[in-house]
């Protein structure tokens, strides 16, 4: 049996995959989702990590309803003004909390997102990620 990605690695791969999809979208091109996921997991799409596929597909499917959820909590700012990596991170958190088959506590989703922000974004961006997710991730 092939080894699946660790949960931390799966989050990183899902973040990068969502970022790639957003990059294609920003360039007004169709994103080759299966190729993106396969390339990042180094496995055929069918054998790729379920969480990664689940998060990317949820983001694509629910994109239009996710953005207003964030924008209603952004003063004098819009979602599209965030850099694509910030957008990807917020989308990943939203999709994990609302659309994942596996239920994850809000605090855990925020904590993982803050850690990813500290790793991939500018030094103080994690504070914004923490604050906005605390407001948006409400069931």
XYZ file of N, CA and C in Angstrom:
417
model
N 0.839 -1.180 0.000
C 0.000 0.000 0.000
C 0.887 1.247 0.000
N 0.568 2.193 -0.873
C 1.373 3.400 -0.975
C 1.091 4.335 0.187
N 2.141 5.008 0.625
C 2.039 5.946 1.730
C 1.335 7.220 1.272
N 0.333 7.658 2.043
C -0.357 8.915 1.772
C 0.454 10.051 2.381
N 0.139 11.266 1.976
C 0.809 12.438 2.501
C 0.474 12.624 3.976
N 1.435 13.157 4.739
C 1.118 13.525 6.121
C 0.087 14.643 6.057
N -0.611 14.873 7.146
C -1.649 15.915 7.145
C -1.036 17.284 6.860
N 0.124 17.584 7.457
C 0.781 18.876 7.200
C 1.175 19.018 5.736
N 1.733 17.965 5.178
C 2.140 18.008 3.768
C 0.910 18.108 2.868
N -0.165 17.423 3.219
C -1.399 17.497 2.428
C -1.947 18.924 2.412
N -1.870 19.616 3.546
C -2.315 21.016 3.590
C -1.454 21.883 2.687
N -0.151 21.680 2.725
C 0.744 22.463 1.876
C 0.467 22.201 0.397
N 0.307 20.949 0.045
C 0.047 20.595 -1.349
C -1.303 21.156 -1.798
N -2.319 21.061 -0.952
C -3.632 21.617 -1.289
C -3.543 23.131 -1.471
N -2.787 23.795 -0.607
C -2.596 25.243 -0.727
C -1.952 25.592 -2.069
N -0.908 24.886 -2.423
C -0.215 25.163 -3.682
C -1.113 24.849 -4.875
N -1.872 23.773 -4.786
C -2.785 23.407 -5.880
C -3.856 24.479 -6.071
N -4.434 24.967 -4.977
C -5.441 26.034 -5.064
C -4.808 27.302 -5.617
N -3.607 27.612 -5.170
C -2.873 28.768 -5.703
C -2.689 28.625 -7.218
N -2.302 27.437 -7.668
C -2.113 27.203 -9.104
C -3.417 27.420 -9.876
N -4.519 26.916 -9.336
C -5.821 27.090 -9.991
C -6.174 28.576 -10.061
N -5.947 29.306 -8.978
C -6.217 30.743 -8.969
C -5.322 31.488 -9.965
N -4.101 31.035 -10.125
C -3.180 31.648 -11.079
C -3.683 31.461 -12.506
N -4.123 30.269 -12.829
C -4.708 30.030 -14.155
C -5.927 30.920 -14.355
N -6.763 31.001 -13.349
C -7.974 31.821 -13.434
C -7.633 33.287 -13.662
N -6.619 33.784 -12.953
C -6.201 35.177 -13.108
C -5.694 35.448 -14.527
N -5.160 34.415 -15.166
C -4.673 34.527 -16.544
C -5.775 34.205 -17.555
N -7.000 34.029 -17.060
C -8.169 33.728 -17.896
C -7.966 32.445 -18.709
N -7.414 31.443 -18.041
C -7.204 30.137 -18.660
C -7.857 29.069 -17.791
N -8.292 28.015 -18.439
C -8.856 26.888 -17.703
C -7.724 26.163 -16.980
N -7.942 25.864 -15.726
C -6.916 25.184 -14.932
C -6.988 23.679 -15.161
N -5.862 23.057 -15.513
C -5.832 21.594 -15.669
C -5.702 20.941 -14.278
N -6.813 20.849 -13.577
C -6.807 20.428 -12.176
C -6.132 19.076 -11.978
N -6.477 18.116 -12.803
C -5.875 16.791 -12.644
C -4.364 16.840 -12.827
N -3.891 17.617 -13.794
C -2.448 17.750 -14.020
C -1.772 18.463 -12.854
N -2.420 19.483 -12.332
C -1.862 20.221 -11.191
C -1.705 19.288 -9.998
N -2.777 18.588 -9.651
C -2.745 17.692 -8.491
C -1.739 16.561 -8.711
N -1.750 15.963 -9.884
C -0.804 14.882 -10.177
C 0.636 15.355 -10.095
N 0.885 16.527 -10.636
C 2.240 17.060 -10.603
C 2.730 17.333 -9.188
N 1.858 17.847 -8.349
C 2.245 18.169 -6.975
C 2.380 16.932 -6.084
N 1.542 15.929 -6.321
C 1.596 14.718 -5.497
C 2.529 13.664 -6.080
N 2.939 13.888 -7.331
C 3.807 12.949 -8.049
C 3.177 11.566 -8.147
N 1.864 11.571 -8.343
C 1.085 10.339 -8.508
C 0.019 10.595 -9.553
N -0.493 9.546 -10.177
C -1.645 9.753 -11.056
C -2.789 10.373 -10.236
N -3.617 11.157 -10.879
C -4.696 11.854 -10.188
C -5.540 10.886 -9.350
N -5.888 9.755 -9.912
C -6.733 8.789 -9.202
C -6.097 8.312 -7.901
N -4.770 8.278 -7.843
C -4.056 7.808 -6.654
C -3.600 8.944 -5.740
N -3.873 10.180 -6.121
C -3.435 11.338 -5.335
C -4.208 11.437 -4.029
N -3.644 12.144 -3.092
C -4.223 12.313 -1.763
C -5.662 12.828 -1.850
N -6.577 12.162 -1.164
C -7.988 12.518 -1.214
C -8.234 13.937 -0.718
N -7.595 14.311 0.381
C -7.793 15.650 0.946
C -7.425 16.736 -0.064
N -6.324 16.568 -0.753
C -5.889 17.550 -1.749
C -6.945 17.693 -2.841
N -7.389 16.573 -3.378
C -8.412 16.615 -4.432
C -9.706 17.220 -3.904
N -10.110 16.816 -2.708
C -11.349 17.312 -2.109
C -11.318 18.832 -1.953
N -10.195 19.371 -1.486
C -10.098 20.812 -1.248
C -10.074 21.604 -2.557
N -9.335 21.136 -3.533
C -9.259 21.846 -4.821
C -10.624 21.836 -5.509
N -11.267 20.704 -5.530
C -12.579 20.616 -6.191
C -13.633 21.434 -5.442
N -13.584 21.453 -4.119
C -14.529 22.264 -3.345
C -14.320 23.741 -3.645
N -13.071 24.173 -3.742
C -12.776 25.578 -4.040
C -13.324 25.960 -5.407
N -13.107 25.111 -6.392
C -13.590 25.413 -7.739
C -15.120 25.441 -7.759
N -15.732 24.480 -7.125
C -17.189 24.377 -7.134
C -17.872 25.534 -6.392
N -17.282 25.971 -5.290
C -17.933 26.960 -4.424
C -17.294 28.345 -4.472
N -16.419 28.578 -5.407
C -15.663 29.830 -5.509
C -16.547 31.068 -5.373
N -17.646 31.112 -6.119
C -18.500 32.304 -6.138
C -19.224 32.564 -4.819
N -19.410 31.557 -4.013
C -20.056 31.781 -2.722
C -19.044 32.016 -1.595
N -17.796 31.645 -1.814
C -16.767 31.824 -0.787
C -16.342 33.292 -0.687
N -16.149 33.938 -1.809
C -15.638 35.309 -1.824
C -16.525 36.268 -1.018
N -17.843 36.281 -1.223
C -18.675 37.197 -0.417
C -18.596 36.916 1.081
N -18.371 35.678 1.457
C -18.246 35.353 2.878
C -17.067 36.085 3.504
N -15.998 36.250 2.747
C -14.838 36.997 3.246
C -15.043 38.498 3.117
N -15.567 38.927 1.979
C -15.679 40.365 1.729
C -16.596 41.083 2.709
N -17.590 40.401 3.232
C -18.469 41.066 4.201
C -17.745 41.399 5.499
N -16.558 40.833 5.704
C -15.775 41.117 6.905
C -14.517 41.939 6.609
N -14.408 42.441 5.379
C -13.236 43.233 4.992
C -13.648 44.687 4.821
N -13.099 45.538 5.650
C -13.414 46.962 5.549
C -12.515 47.610 4.503
N -13.124 48.357 3.608
C -12.386 49.100 2.584
C -11.405 48.217 1.822
N -11.760 46.988 1.605
C -10.879 46.046 0.932
C -11.744 45.034 0.203
N -11.205 44.422 -0.824
C -11.918 43.362 -1.523
C -11.027 42.131 -1.606
N -11.645 40.999 -1.767
C -10.912 39.735 -1.808
C -9.903 39.717 -2.939
N -10.285 40.257 -4.097
C -9.383 40.203 -5.248
C -8.152 41.094 -5.083
N -8.130 41.971 -4.087
C -6.947 42.786 -3.814
C -5.899 42.029 -2.996
N -6.289 40.927 -2.387
C -5.327 40.088 -1.677
C -4.443 39.396 -2.707
N -3.207 39.086 -2.334
C -2.378 38.344 -3.284
C -2.922 36.917 -3.408
N -2.590 36.272 -4.484
C -3.174 34.957 -4.778
C -2.853 33.907 -3.716
N -1.699 34.016 -3.091
C -1.366 33.053 -2.054
C -2.236 33.242 -0.813
N -2.511 34.494 -0.452
C -3.438 34.761 0.653
C -4.831 34.244 0.308
N -5.267 34.514 -0.915
C -6.569 34.015 -1.355
C -6.617 32.493 -1.247
N -5.574 31.833 -1.714
C -5.533 30.370 -1.684
C -5.601 29.852 -0.252
N -4.884 30.486 0.639
C -4.868 30.050 2.031
C -6.245 30.200 2.671
N -6.884 31.332 2.422
C -8.227 31.545 2.972
C -9.236 30.583 2.364
N -9.122 30.351 1.075
C -10.021 29.399 0.400
C -9.848 27.993 0.965
N -8.593 27.600 1.173
C -8.328 26.276 1.734
C -8.982 26.134 3.104
N -8.804 27.127 3.960
C -9.401 27.069 5.301
C -10.919 26.977 5.221
N -11.507 27.802 4.367
C -12.957 27.823 4.210
C -13.463 26.462 3.727
N -12.796 25.930 2.728
C -13.219 24.634 2.173
C -13.051 23.510 3.181
N -11.960 23.541 3.932
C -11.770 22.495 4.933
C -12.857 22.568 5.999
N -13.193 23.749 6.431
C -14.176 23.904 7.501
C -15.599 23.584 7.045
N -15.958 24.038 5.846
C -17.343 23.899 5.408
C -17.615 22.711 4.472
N -16.626 22.245 3.728
C -16.908 21.262 2.673
C -16.177 19.933 2.801
N -15.304 19.793 3.770
C -14.574 18.541 3.908
C -15.473 17.454 4.479
N -15.273 16.230 4.013
C -16.012 15.098 4.574
C -15.633 14.892 6.036
N -14.400 15.241 6.377
C -13.906 15.087 7.739
C -14.148 16.386 8.508
N -14.880 16.330 9.582
C -15.159 17.509 10.384
C -13.905 17.917 11.152
N -13.565 19.196 11.040
C -12.398 19.722 11.752
C -12.825 20.935 12.555
N -12.399 20.987 13.792
C -12.733 22.081 14.696
C -12.192 23.402 14.142
N -12.951 24.460 14.344
C -12.571 25.796 13.875
C -11.177 26.198 14.353
N -10.876 25.966 15.608
C -9.571 26.357 16.158
C -8.426 25.640 15.445
N -8.642 24.400 15.090
C -7.605 23.641 14.387
C -7.417 24.190 12.980
N -8.512 24.467 12.286
C -8.426 25.025 10.928
C -7.684 26.356 10.968
N -8.014 27.197 11.922
C -7.344 28.499 12.038
C -5.869 28.312 12.384
N -5.568 27.424 13.307
C -4.181 27.190 13.694
C -3.340 26.716 12.505
N -3.857 25.776 11.748
C -3.139 25.284 10.562
C -2.944 26.422 9.567
N -3.954 27.230 9.383
C -3.873 28.355 8.453
C -2.846 29.386 8.904
N -2.804 29.666 10.180
C -1.823 30.609 10.726
C -0.407 30.070 10.513
N -0.219 28.782 10.748
C 1.106 28.187 10.530
C 1.509 28.253 9.057
N 0.574 27.997 8.156
C 0.868 28.119 6.723
C 1.166 29.578 6.356
N 0.438 30.502 6.955
C 0.675 31.927 6.702
C 2.077 32.317 7.165
N 2.468 31.846 8.325
C 3.810 32.157 8.837
C 4.892 31.584 7.922
N 4.597 30.448 7.326
C 5.581 29.795 6.455
C 5.650 30.435 5.069
N 4.495 30.822 4.506
C 4.456 31.223 3.104
C 4.171 32.702 2.839
N 3.648 33.427 3.822
C 3.276 34.824 3.596
C 4.244 35.769 4.319
N 4.030 37.054 4.145
C 4.853 38.044 4.827
C 4.703 37.914 6.341
N 5.669 38.454 7.059
C 5.807 38.245 8.501
C 4.538 38.454 9.326
N 3.784 39.513 9.063
C 2.634 39.819 9.912
C 1.289 39.416 9.307
N 1.319 38.809 8.142
C 0.072 38.433 7.484
C -0.723 37.389 8.261
N -0.055 36.612 9.095
C -0.766 35.596 9.863
C -1.822 36.223 10.781
N -1.594 37.455 11.213
C -2.561 38.135 12.086
C -3.869 38.400 11.336
N -3.747 38.828 10.089
C -4.931 39.043 9.252
C -5.659 37.722 9.027
N -4.902 36.680 8.701
C -5.484 35.350 8.463
C -6.250 34.893 9.698
N -5.643 35.024 10.861
C -6.294 34.628 12.101
C -7.589 35.411 12.322
N -7.523 36.738 12.180
C -8.688 37.582 12.443
C -9.838 37.321 11.481
N -9.540 37.242 10.196
C -10.621 37.071 9.207
C -11.245 35.683 9.307
N -10.417 34.659 9.540
C -10.986 33.314 9.663
C -11.841 33.183 10.915
N -11.457 33.859 11.976
C -12.256 33.810 13.202
C -13.663 34.360 12.945
N -13.762 35.354 12.078
C -15.065 35.947 11.752
C -15.852 35.126 10.734
N -15.154 34.532 9.774
C -15.819 33.860 8.647
C -16.208 32.416 8.958
N -15.403 31.720 9.709
C -15.669 30.300 9.971
C -16.677 30.141 11.102
N -17.930 30.419 10.778
C -19.020 30.320 11.749
C -20.120 29.464 11.132
N -20.482 28.423 11.823
C -21.547 27.543 11.311
C -22.867 27.909 11.933
